[in-house]
CSV table of C-alpha atoms and ligand atoms in Angstrom, one decimal:
chain,number,residue,atom,x,y,z
A,1091,MET,CA,-23.6,-34.1,-134.2
A,1092,LYS,CA,-21.3,-36.3,-132.3
A,1093,ASN,CA,-18.5,-33.9,-131.6
A,1094,LEU,CA,-19.6,-30.3,-131.4
A,1095,LEU,CA,-17.0,-27.5,-131.1
A,1096,VAL,CA,-18.3,-24.6,-129.1
A,1097,THR,CA,-16.0,-21.6,-129.2
A,1098,GLY,CA,-16.2,-19.0,-126.4
A,1099,GLY,CA,-18.2,-21.4,-124.1
A,1100,CYS,CA,-16.8,-19.8,-120.9
A,1101,GLY,CA,-18.5,-16.4,-121.8
A,1102,PHE,CA,-22.0,-15.3,-120.8
A,1103,ILE,CA,-24.1,-16.9,-123.6
A,1104,GLY,CA,-21.7,-19.8,-124.2
A,1105,THR,CA,-22.1,-20.9,-120.6
A,1106,CYS,CA,-25.8,-20.8,-120.8
A,1107,PHE,CA,-25.8,-22.7,-124.1
A,1108,ILE,CA,-23.5,-25.5,-122.8
A,1109,GLN,CA,-25.7,-25.8,-119.7
A,1110,TYR,CA,-28.8,-25.9,-121.8
A,1111,LEU,CA,-27.5,-28.4,-124.2
A,1112,LEU,CA,-26.3,-30.9,-121.6
A,1113,GLU,CA,-28.8,-30.4,-118.9
A,1114,GLU,CA,-32.0,-29.8,-120.8
A,1115,SER,CA,-31.9,-30.5,-124.5
A,1116,ASP,CA,-32.0,-33.7,-126.6
A,1117,PHE,CA,-28.3,-33.3,-127.5
A,1118,THR,CA,-26.5,-36.6,-126.9
A,1119,GLY,CA,-23.0,-36.0,-128.4
A,1120,ARG,CA,-19.8,-34.4,-126.9
A,1121,ILE,CA,-19.1,-30.7,-126.5
A,1122,VAL,CA,-15.5,-29.5,-127.0
A,1123,ASN,CA,-15.4,-26.0,-125.5
A,1124,VAL,CA,-12.5,-23.9,-126.7
A,1125,ASP,CA,-12.0,-20.6,-125.0
A,1126,LYS,CA,-9.0,-18.2,-124.7
A,1127,LEU,CA,-10.2,-17.1,-121.2
A,1128,THR,CA,-10.0,-13.4,-121.8
A,1129,TYR,CA,-11.3,-11.2,-119.0
A,1130,ALA,CA,-14.8,-12.2,-120.2
A,1131,GLY,CA,-14.2,-16.0,-120.0
A,1132,ASN,CA,-14.7,-17.8,-116.7
A,1133,PRO,CA,-14.3,-21.6,-116.6
A,1134,GLU,CA,-15.6,-21.6,-113.0
A,1135,ASN,CA,-19.1,-21.1,-114.6
A,1136,LEU,CA,-18.9,-24.7,-115.9
A,1137,ILE,CA,-17.3,-26.5,-112.9
A,1138,ASP,CA,-20.6,-28.4,-112.3
A,1139,ILE,CA,-20.9,-29.3,-115.9
A,1140,GLU,CA,-17.3,-30.7,-115.9
A,1141,LYS,CA,-18.2,-32.9,-112.8
A,1142,ASP,CA,-21.6,-34.0,-114.0
A,1143,PHE,CA,-20.9,-34.7,-117.7
A,1144,PRO,CA,-17.3,-36.1,-117.8
A,1145,GLN,CA,-18.1,-38.1,-121.0
A,1146,GLN,CA,-19.9,-35.3,-122.8
A,1147,TYR,CA,-17.8,-32.2,-121.9
A,1148,VAL,CA,-14.2,-31.3,-122.6
A,1149,PHE,CA,-12.6,-27.9,-122.1
A,1150,VAL,CA,-9.5,-26.8,-124.0
A,1151,LYS,CA,-7.9,-23.4,-123.4
A,1152,GLY,CA,-7.1,-22.0,-126.8
A,1153,ASP,CA,-7.2,-19.0,-129.0
A,1154,ILE,CA,-9.3,-19.3,-132.2
A,1155,CYS,CA,-6.6,-17.2,-133.9
A,1156,ASP,CA,-4.1,-20.0,-133.3
A,1157,ALA,CA,-4.3,-21.9,-136.6
A,1158,GLY,CA,-2.1,-24.8,-135.5
A,1159,LYS,CA,-4.0,-25.4,-132.3
A,1160,MET,CA,-7.4,-25.1,-133.9
A,1161,ALA,CA,-6.4,-27.6,-136.6
A,1162,TRP,CA,-5.2,-30.0,-133.9
A,1163,ILE,CA,-8.5,-29.6,-132.0
A,1164,PHE,CA,-10.5,-30.4,-135.1
A,1165,ASP,CA,-8.5,-33.6,-135.7
A,1166,GLU,CA,-8.0,-34.7,-132.1
A,1167,TYR,CA,-11.6,-34.5,-131.2
A,1168,GLY,CA,-13.1,-35.5,-134.6
A,1169,ILE,CA,-15.1,-32.2,-134.8
A,1170,ASP,CA,-18.2,-32.6,-137.0
A,1171,SER,CA,-20.1,-29.4,-136.1
A,1172,VAL,CA,-19.3,-25.9,-134.8
A,1173,CYS,CA,-21.2,-23.4,-132.8
A,1174,HIS,CA,-19.1,-20.2,-132.9
A,1175,PHE,CA,-19.6,-17.8,-130.0
A,1176,ALA,CA,-16.0,-16.6,-129.3
A,1177,ALA,CA,-15.7,-12.9,-129.8
A,1178,GLU,CA,-14.8,-9.6,-128.2
A,1179,SER,CA,-18.3,-8.5,-127.4
A,1180,HIS,CA,-18.4,-5.1,-125.6
A,1181,VAL,CA,-19.1,-2.0,-127.8
A,1182,ASP,CA,-17.5,0.5,-125.4
A,1183,ARG,CA,-14.2,-1.5,-125.4
A,1184,SER,CA,-14.2,-1.7,-129.2
A,1185,ILE,CA,-14.3,2.1,-129.3
A,1186,VAL,CA,-11.3,2.4,-127.0
A,1187,SER,CA,-9.2,-0.4,-128.4
A,1188,PRO,CA,-10.5,-2.0,-131.6
A,1189,ASP,CA,-7.5,-4.2,-132.3
A,1190,ALA,CA,-8.6,-7.3,-130.4
A,1191,PHE,CA,-12.0,-7.1,-132.1
A,1192,ILE,CA,-10.4,-7.2,-135.5
A,1193,GLN,CA,-8.1,-10.1,-134.5
A,1194,THR,CA,-10.7,-12.3,-132.8
A,1195,ASN,CA,-13.9,-11.5,-134.5
A,1196,ILE,CA,-12.5,-11.4,-138.1
A,1197,MET,CA,-9.2,-13.3,-138.1
A,1198,GLY,CA,-10.4,-15.9,-135.6
A,1199,THR,CA,-13.5,-16.6,-137.6
A,1200,PHE,CA,-11.5,-16.8,-140.8
A,1201,ASN,CA,-9.3,-19.3,-139.1
A,1202,LEU,CA,-12.2,-21.5,-138.0
A,1203,LEU,CA,-13.6,-21.3,-141.6
A,1204,GLU,CA,-10.3,-22.4,-143.0
A,1205,CYS,CA,-10.2,-25.4,-140.6
A,1206,SER,CA,-13.7,-26.2,-141.7
A,1207,ARG,CA,-12.9,-25.8,-145.4
A,1208,SER,CA,-10.1,-28.3,-145.2
A,1209,ARG,CA,-12.4,-30.9,-143.5
A,1210,LEU,CA,-15.6,-30.2,-145.4
A,1211,LYS,CA,-16.5,-33.8,-145.9
A,1212,ASP,CA,-16.6,-34.3,-142.1
A,1213,LEU,CA,-18.6,-31.2,-141.3
A,1214,ILE,CA,-22.4,-31.3,-140.7
A,1215,ARG,CA,-22.9,-27.6,-139.7
A,1216,PHE,CA,-21.0,-24.4,-138.9
A,1217,HIS,CA,-23.3,-22.2,-136.9
A,1218,HIS,CA,-22.1,-18.6,-136.5
A,1219,ILE,CA,-23.5,-16.5,-133.7
A,1220,SER,CA,-23.9,-12.8,-134.6
A,1221,THR,CA,-25.7,-9.7,-133.6
A,1222,ASP,CA,-28.5,-7.4,-134.7
A,1223,GLU,CA,-25.9,-4.5,-134.5
A,1224,VAL,CA,-24.7,-5.4,-138.0
A,1225,TYR,CA,-27.9,-3.7,-139.4
A,1226,GLY,CA,-27.0,-0.3,-137.8
A,1227,SER,CA,-29.7,1.9,-136.2
A,1228,LEU,CA,-33.4,2.2,-136.6
A,1229,GLY,CA,-35.6,5.3,-136.4
A,1230,ARG,CA,-38.8,5.2,-134.4
A,1231,GLU,CA,-40.5,2.8,-136.8
A,1232,GLY,CA,-39.7,-0.5,-138.4
A,1233,TYR,CA,-37.8,-3.7,-137.6
A,1234,PHE,CA,-34.6,-5.4,-138.7
A,1235,THR,CA,-35.4,-8.4,-141.0
A,1236,GLU,CA,-33.0,-10.8,-142.6
A,1237,GLU,CA,-33.2,-8.6,-145.7
A,1238,THR,CA,-32.1,-5.4,-144.0
A,1239,PRO,CA,-28.8,-4.1,-145.5
A,1240,TYR,CA,-25.8,-4.2,-143.3
A,1241,LYS,CA,-24.7,-0.8,-141.9
A,1242,PRO,CA,-22.6,-1.3,-138.8
A,1243,ASN,CA,-21.6,1.8,-136.8
A,1244,SER,CA,-19.0,0.6,-134.2
A,1245,PRO,CA,-15.8,-1.2,-134.5
A,1246,TYR,CA,-17.5,-4.1,-132.7
A,1247,SER,CA,-20.4,-4.3,-135.1
A,1248,ALA,CA,-18.2,-3.8,-138.2
A,1249,SER,CA,-16.0,-6.7,-137.1
A,1250,LYS,CA,-19.1,-8.9,-136.6
A,1251,ALA,CA,-20.5,-7.8,-140.0
A,1252,SER,CA,-17.2,-8.8,-141.6
A,1253,SER,CA,-17.2,-12.2,-140.0
A,1254,ASP,CA,-20.9,-12.7,-141.2
A,1255,HIS,CA,-19.8,-11.9,-144.7
A,1256,LEU,CA,-16.9,-14.4,-144.5
A,1257,VAL,CA,-19.2,-17.2,-143.3
A,1258,ARG,CA,-21.7,-16.6,-146.0
A,1259,ALA,CA,-18.9,-16.4,-148.7
A,1260,TYR,CA,-17.6,-19.8,-147.6
A,1261,HIS,CA,-21.0,-21.2,-148.2
A,1262,LYS,CA,-21.3,-19.7,-151.7
A,1263,THR,CA,-17.8,-20.4,-152.7
A,1264,TYR,CA,-16.9,-23.7,-151.0
A,1265,GLY,CA,-20.3,-25.1,-150.1
A,1266,LEU,CA,-19.7,-24.8,-146.3
A,1267,PRO,CA,-22.8,-26.1,-144.6
A,1268,MET,CA,-23.6,-23.0,-142.4
A,1269,THR,CA,-26.2,-21.0,-140.7
A,1270,ILE,CA,-26.0,-17.5,-139.1
A,1271,SER,CA,-28.1,-16.1,-136.3
A,1272,ASN,CA,-28.4,-12.3,-135.7
A,1273,CYS,CA,-29.6,-11.7,-132.2
A,1274,SER,CA,-30.7,-8.7,-130.1
A,1275,ASN,CA,-29.4,-7.8,-126.6
A,1276,ASN,CA,-29.2,-10.7,-124.2
A,1277,TYR,CA,-29.4,-10.5,-120.4
A,1278,GLY,CA,-29.4,-13.1,-117.6
A,1279,PRO,CA,-27.1,-15.0,-115.2
A,1280,TYR,CA,-23.3,-14.9,-115.7
A,1281,GLN,CA,-23.3,-11.7,-117.7
A,1282,PHE,CA,-20.0,-9.7,-117.1
A,1283,PRO,CA,-20.9,-6.7,-115.0
A,1284,GLU,CA,-19.7,-4.2,-117.6
A,1285,LYS,CA,-22.9,-4.6,-119.7
A,1286,LEU,CA,-25.9,-2.4,-118.9
A,1287,ILE,CA,-28.2,-4.8,-116.9
A,1288,PRO,CA,-25.7,-6.4,-114.5
A,1289,LEU,CA,-23.9,-3.1,-114.0
A,1290,ILE,CA,-27.2,-1.4,-113.0
A,1291,ILE,CA,-28.3,-4.3,-110.8
A,1292,LEU,CA,-25.0,-4.4,-108.9
A,1293,ASN,CA,-24.6,-0.6,-108.6
A,1294,ALA,CA,-28.2,-0.2,-107.5
A,1295,LEU,CA,-27.9,-2.9,-104.9
A,1296,GLU,CA,-24.9,-1.1,-103.4
A,1297,GLY,CA,-26.5,2.4,-103.6
A,1298,LYS,CA,-24.0,3.6,-106.2
A,1299,ASN,CA,-24.7,5.9,-109.1
A,1300,LEU,CA,-26.4,4.5,-112.2
A,1301,PRO,CA,-24.8,5.8,-115.4
A,1302,VAL,CA,-27.3,6.3,-118.3
A,1303,TYR,CA,-25.7,7.4,-121.6
A,1304,GLY,CA,-27.0,10.5,-123.3
A,1305,ASP,CA,-30.7,11.1,-122.9
A,1306,GLY,CA,-31.5,7.5,-122.0
A,1307,LEU,CA,-34.0,7.2,-124.8
A,1308,HIS,CA,-32.0,4.6,-126.8
A,1309,VAL,CA,-34.1,1.5,-127.4
A,1310,ARG,CA,-32.9,-2.2,-127.2
A,1311,ASP,CA,-34.9,-5.3,-127.8
A,1312,TRP,CA,-34.1,-7.5,-124.7
A,1313,LEU,CA,-33.9,-11.3,-124.9
A,1314,PHE,CA,-33.5,-13.6,-121.9
A,1315,VAL,CA,-30.3,-15.6,-122.6
A,1316,ARG,CA,-32.0,-19.0,-122.2
A,1317,ASP,CA,-34.4,-18.1,-125.0
A,1318,HIS,CA,-31.4,-17.2,-127.2
A,1319,CYS,CA,-30.0,-20.7,-126.5
A,1320,THR,CA,-33.2,-22.5,-127.4
A,1321,ALA,CA,-33.3,-20.5,-130.6
A,1322,ILE,CA,-29.7,-21.4,-131.5
A,1323,TRP,CA,-30.3,-25.1,-130.8
A,1324,THR,CA,-33.5,-25.0,-133.0
A,1325,ILE,CA,-31.5,-23.5,-135.9
A,1326,MET,CA,-28.7,-26.0,-135.4
A,1327,LYS,CA,-31.1,-28.9,-135.7
A,1328,LYS,CA,-33.5,-27.6,-138.3
A,1329,GLY,CA,-32.2,-24.4,-139.9
A,1330,LYS,CA,-31.8,-24.4,-143.7
A,1331,MET,CA,-28.2,-24.4,-144.8
A,1332,GLY,CA,-26.9,-21.1,-146.1
A,1333,GLU,CA,-29.7,-19.1,-144.3
A,1334,THR,CA,-29.7,-16.3,-141.7
A,1335,TYR,CA,-32.2,-16.2,-138.9
A,1336,ASN,CA,-33.0,-13.1,-136.7
A,1337,ILE,CA,-33.6,-13.7,-133.0
A,1338,GLY,CA,-35.3,-11.2,-130.8
A,1339,GLY,CA,-37.4,-10.9,-127.7
A,1340,SER,CA,-40.3,-8.7,-128.6
A,1341,ASN,CA,-39.2,-6.7,-125.6
A,1342,GLU,CA,-38.3,-3.2,-126.7
A,1343,MET,CA,-37.6,-0.7,-124.0
A,1344,GLU,CA,-35.8,2.6,-123.6
A,1345,ASN,CA,-32.7,2.4,-121.5
A,1346,LEU,CA,-34.0,4.9,-118.9
A,1347,LYS,CA,-37.3,2.9,-118.4
A,1348,LEU,CA,-35.3,-0.3,-118.0
A,1349,VAL,CA,-33.0,1.3,-115.4
A,1350,GLU,CA,-36.1,2.6,-113.6
A,1351,MET,CA,-37.7,-0.8,-113.7
A,1352,ILE,CA,-34.7,-2.4,-112.1
A,1353,CYS,CA,-34.7,0.4,-109.4
A,1354,ASP,CA,-38.3,-0.3,-108.6
A,1355,ILE,CA,-38.0,-4.0,-108.3
A,1356,LEU,CA,-35.0,-3.7,-106.0
A,1357,ASP,CA,-36.7,-1.0,-103.9
A,1358,GLU,CA,-39.6,-3.5,-103.5
A,1359,THR,CA,-37.4,-6.4,-102.4
A,1360,ASN,CA,-34.2,-4.9,-100.9
A,1361,ARG,CA,-34.7,-1.4,-99.7
A,1362,LEU,CA,-31.7,0.9,-99.3
A,1363,ASP,CA,-30.8,1.5,-95.6
A,1364,ASP,CA,-31.6,5.2,-95.9
A,1365,HIS,CA,-35.0,4.4,-97.6
A,1366,ARG,CA,-34.1,6.5,-100.7
A,1367,SER,CA,-35.7,5.6,-103.9
A,1368,ARG,CA,-33.0,4.1,-106.2
A,1369,ARG,CA,-34.3,6.3,-109.1
A,1370,GLU,CA,-32.4,9.1,-107.3
A,1371,LEU,CA,-29.1,7.3,-108.2
A,1372,ILE,CA,-29.7,7.7,-111.9
A,1373,ARG,CA,-27.0,10.0,-113.6
A,1374,PHE,CA,-27.1,11.0,-117.2
A,1375,VAL,CA,-23.5,10.7,-118.5
A,1376,LYS,CA,-21.6,11.5,-121.7
A,1377,ASP,CA,-23.1,9.6,-124.6
A,1378,ARG,CA,-21.3,6.7,-126.4
A,1379,PRO,CA,-19.8,7.9,-129.7
A,1380,GLY,CA,-21.8,6.6,-132.6
A,1381,HIS,CA,-24.5,5.3,-130.2
A,1382,ASP,CA,-27.2,3.4,-132.2
A,1383,ARG,CA,-30.6,4.8,-131.3
A,1384,ARG,CA,-32.9,1.9,-131.7
A,1385,TYR,CA,-32.7,-1.9,-132.4
A,1386,ALA,CA,-35.8,-4.0,-132.9
A,1387,ILE,CA,-36.0,-7.5,-134.4
A,1388,ASP,CA,-38.5,-9.1,-136.7
A,1389,PHE,CA,-38.1,-12.8,-136.0
A,1390,THR,CA,-41.1,-14.0,-138.1
A,1391,LYS,CA,-38.8,-16.2,-140.2
A,1392,LEU,CA,-37.6,-18.2,-137.2
A,1393,ASN,CA,-41.1,-18.3,-135.8
A,1394,GLN,CA,-42.9,-19.4,-139.0
A,1395,GLU,CA,-40.2,-21.7,-140.5
A,1396,LEU,CA,-38.8,-23.3,-137.3
A,1397,ASN,CA,-41.6,-22.7,-134.8
A,1398,TRP,CA,-39.5,-20.8,-132.2
A,1399,ARG,CA,-40.6,-18.1,-129.9
A,1400,PRO,CA,-39.2,-16.6,-126.7
A,1401,GLU,CA,-40.7,-17.6,-123.4
A,1402,ALA,CA,-39.6,-15.0,-120.9
A,1403,SER,CA,-41.3,-11.6,-120.6
A,1404,LEU,CA,-38.9,-8.8,-119.8
A,1405,GLU,CA,-40.3,-8.5,-116.3
A,1406,THR,CA,-40.0,-12.2,-115.4
A,1407,GLY,CA,-36.6,-12.3,-117.0
A,1408,ILE,CA,-35.3,-9.3,-115.1
A,1409,ARG,CA,-36.7,-10.6,-111.8
A,1410,GLU,CA,-34.9,-13.9,-112.4
A,1411,THR,CA,-31.7,-12.1,-113.3
A,1412,ILE,CA,-31.8,-9.9,-110.2
A,1413,ARG,CA,-32.4,-13.0,-108.0
A,1414,TRP,CA,-29.4,-14.7,-109.7
A,1415,TYR,CA,-27.1,-11.8,-108.9
A,1416,LEU,CA,-28.4,-11.7,-105.3
A,1417,ASP,CA,-27.9,-15.4,-104.8
A,1418,ASN,CA,-24.4,-15.5,-106.4
A,1419,ARG,CA,-22.5,-12.7,-104.6
A,1420,ARG,CA,-19.4,-14.9,-104.5
A,1421,TRP,CA,-19.3,-15.1,-108.3
A,1422,VAL,CA,-19.7,-11.4,-108.5
A,1423,GLU,CA,-16.9,-10.8,-105.9
A,1424,ARG,CA,-14.5,-13.1,-107.7
A,1425,VAL,CA,-15.2,-11.5,-111.1
A,1426,ARG,CA,-15.0,-8.0,-109.8
A,1427,SER,CA,-11.9,-8.5,-107.7
A,1428,GLY,CA,-10.1,-10.5,-110.5
A,1429,GLU,CA,-9.8,-13.6,-108.2
A,1430,TYR,CA,-11.2,-15.7,-111.0
A,1431,GLN,CA,-8.2,-14.7,-113.1
A,1432,THR,CA,-5.8,-15.8,-110.4
A,1433,TRP,CA,-7.6,-19.2,-110.3
A,1434,ILE,CA,-7.3,-19.5,-114.1
A,1435,LYS,CA,-3.6,-18.8,-114.0
A,1436,THR,CA,-3.0,-21.6,-111.4
A,1437,HIS,CA,-5.2,-24.1,-113.3
A,1438,TYR,CA,-4.6,-23.4,-116.9
A,1439,THR,CA,-1.0,-22.3,-117.5
B,361,NAD,P1,-18.7,-12.7,-123.7
B,361,NAD,O1,-17.8,-11.5,-123.9
B,361,NAD,O2,-19.4,-12.8,-122.5
B,361,NAD,O3,-17.9,-14.0,-124.0
B,361,NAD,C1,-17.0,-14.2,-125.1
B,361,NAD,C2,-16.2,-15.4,-124.8
B,361,NAD,O4,-15.3,-15.6,-125.9
B,361,NAD,C3,-15.3,-15.4,-123.6
B,361,NAD,O5,-15.4,-16.6,-122.9
B,361,NAD,C4,-13.9,-15.2,-124.1
B,361,NAD,O6,-12.9,-15.7,-123.2
B,361,NAD,C5,-14.0,-15.9,-125.4
B,361,NAD,N1,-13.0,-15.4,-126.4
B,361,NAD,C6,-12.7,-14.1,-126.7
B,361,NAD,N2,-11.7,-14.1,-127.6
B,361,NAD,C7,-11.4,-15.4,-127.9
B,361,NAD,C8,-10.4,-16.0,-128.7
B,361,NAD,N3,-9.6,-15.3,-129.5
B,361,NAD,N4,-10.3,-17.4,-128.8
B,361,NAD,C9,-11.2,-18.1,-128.0
B,361,NAD,N5,-12.1,-17.6,-127.1
B,361,NAD,C10,-12.2,-16.3,-127.1
B,361,NAD,O7,-19.7,-12.6,-125.0
B,361,NAD,P2,-21.2,-13.0,-125.0
B,361,NAD,O8,-22.1,-11.9,-124.6
B,361,NAD,O9,-21.4,-14.4,-124.4
B,361,NAD,O10,-21.4,-13.1,-126.6
B,361,NAD,C11,-21.1,-14.4,-127.3
B,361,NAD,C12,-21.4,-14.2,-128.8
B,361,NAD,O11,-22.7,-13.8,-129.0
B,361,NAD,C13,-20.5,-13.2,-129.4
B,361,NAD,O12,-20.2,-13.6,-130.7
B,361,NAD,C14,-21.4,-11.9,-129.6
B,361,NAD,O13,-21.0,-11.1,-130.7
B,361,NAD,C15,-22.7,-12.6,-129.8
B,361,NAD,N6,-23.9,-11.8,-129.3
B,361,NAD,C16,-24.0,-11.3,-128.1
B,361,NAD,C17,-25.1,-10.7,-127.6
B,361,NAD,C18,-25.3,-10.1,-126.2
B,361,NAD,O14,-26.2,-9.4,-126.0
B,361,NAD,N7,-24.4,-10.4,-125.3
B,361,NAD,C19,-26.2,-10.5,-128.5
B,361,NAD,C20,-26.1,-10.9,-129.8
B,361,NAD,C21,-24.9,-11.6,-130.2
B,362,DAU,O1,-27.7,-5.9,-129.7
B,362,DAU,C1,-26.8,-7.0,-129.5
B,362,DAU,C2,-25.6,-6.5,-128.7
B,362,DAU,O2,-26.0,-6.1,-127.4
B,362,DAU,C3,-24.5,-7.5,-128.7
B,362,DAU,O3,-24.0,-7.8,-130.0
B,362,DAU,C4,-23.3,-7.0,-127.8
B,362,DAU,O4,-22.3,-8.0,-127.7
B,362,DAU,C5,-23.8,-6.6,-126.5
B,362,DAU,O5,-22.8,-6.1,-125.7
B,362,DAU,C6,-25.0,-5.7,-126.6
B,362,DAU,O6,-24.5,-4.4,-127.0
B,362,DAU,P1,-25.0,-3.0,-126.4
B,362,DAU,O7,-24.0,-2.0,-126.7
B,362,DAU,O8,-26.4,-2.7,-126.8
B,362,DAU,O9,-25.1,-3.4,-124.9
B,362,DAU,P2,-24.7,-2.6,-123.5
B,362,DAU,O10,-25.1,-3.4,-122.4
B,362,DAU,O11,-23.2,-2.2,-123.5
B,362,DAU,O12,-25.6,-1.3,-123.6
B,362,DAU,C7,-27.0,-1.4,-123.7
B,362,DAU,C8,-27.5,0.0,-123.8
B,362,DAU,O13,-27.3,0.7,-122.6
B,362,DAU,C9,-26.8,0.8,-124.9
B,362,DAU,O14,-27.8,1.7,-125.5
B,362,DAU,C10,-25.8,1.7,-124.1
B,362,DAU,C11,-26.5,1.9,-122.8
B,362,DAU,N1,-25.6,1.9,-121.6
B,362,DAU,C12,-24.7,1.0,-121.4
B,362,DAU,C13,-23.9,1.0,-120.3
B,362,DAU,C14,-22.8,0.0,-120.1
B,362,DAU,C15,-25.8,3.0,-120.7
B,362,DAU,O15,-26.7,3.8,-120.8
B,362,DAU,N2,-25.0,3.0,-119.6
B,362,DAU,C16,-24.0,2.1,-119.3
B,362,DAU,O16,-23.3,2.1,-118.3
């Protein structure tokens, strides 16, 4: 892989992936990061990468739905492999306004597939990043495997399911060399503070209410973002073409327990001025429509065939994440105030 196209590299997981690839992995080629810079994309995350790896890193502001621009990027940079992260990723937003999800997640993926189809002889691998939400919801027992039928319940997960089907169909029909990974909930540095874990950390730090949807007994299988990135790179190097791999953290927890855990860690390290326990800030709020009850991943295939396993435990990962948000207050302020968007406008228009 000499010229790897990473889409959505200025988002939460894309940022970690680019940092991991250039700073820690055995990757020696060039990354071309294409990102539309929606509210979720922040190129400031990669300023050090831009400085430290001028030969190996290029950023291009672009929309994956723009067929002409994407074709130009493939040719201009001699793209020979793709790692496709770019998406609208927040379930709550997909419930309020699904349009952008259909456009980016389905049409954008289709567009990348068409670019790849017309350059098949140059393409080593198209790796598509997807989610465990395509499988729907579990009861108390059982796990999602790669054989679990798709049953998405939100506009977000339906759009991701649709893009997965397109990627698989391009393999069967046109011989596209592709792999797909379906991953559970990620957490860690640079996550946009609308998602549960950063939202709770920041509200709890400031003594604000902590919203828990419904009864708080919904279960997610949490994975530290760096572990997701090592899994993706493992699949990109060794994954069998045409295959899907599930990625999970073996870290199932009910939302309420997770929120309590964050409260307790913060009470231990940064007490509130009035010495209240942060658990008192928890508020049960109206449930998310169509809220999936439980996700849990069986990643035996990835473990047995490609020898991958996650490293972080939920407690060490959460402690590291809390530390990151405490140490990066400026990032938080710029993201929350929208200052990063002003910076983007002056640098990239
Ligand atoms: P994110 O919302 O933090 O980042 C998405 C990035 O894509 C942003 O930089 C945004 O600017 C960019 N983008 C959006 N629309 C674009 C377009 N039309 N053209 C180009 N760029 C565009 O998302 P994330 O949490 O980093 O998720 C990345 C991928 O991983 C997504 O495909 C998501 O479905 C998948 N995923 C996420 C999780 C999770 O827990 N966050 C778990 C499993 C899978
Ligand atoms: O499972 C993988 C998916 O995980 C990814 O595909 C998505 O891109 C990612 O956003 C994430 O989806 P969730 O909907 O599970 O993540 P979120 O952080 O929004 O919510 C996690 C759980 O916490 C979920 O059960 C809803 C609940 N929640 C969320 C928020 C924002 C609350 O109880 N309160 C909140 O304020």
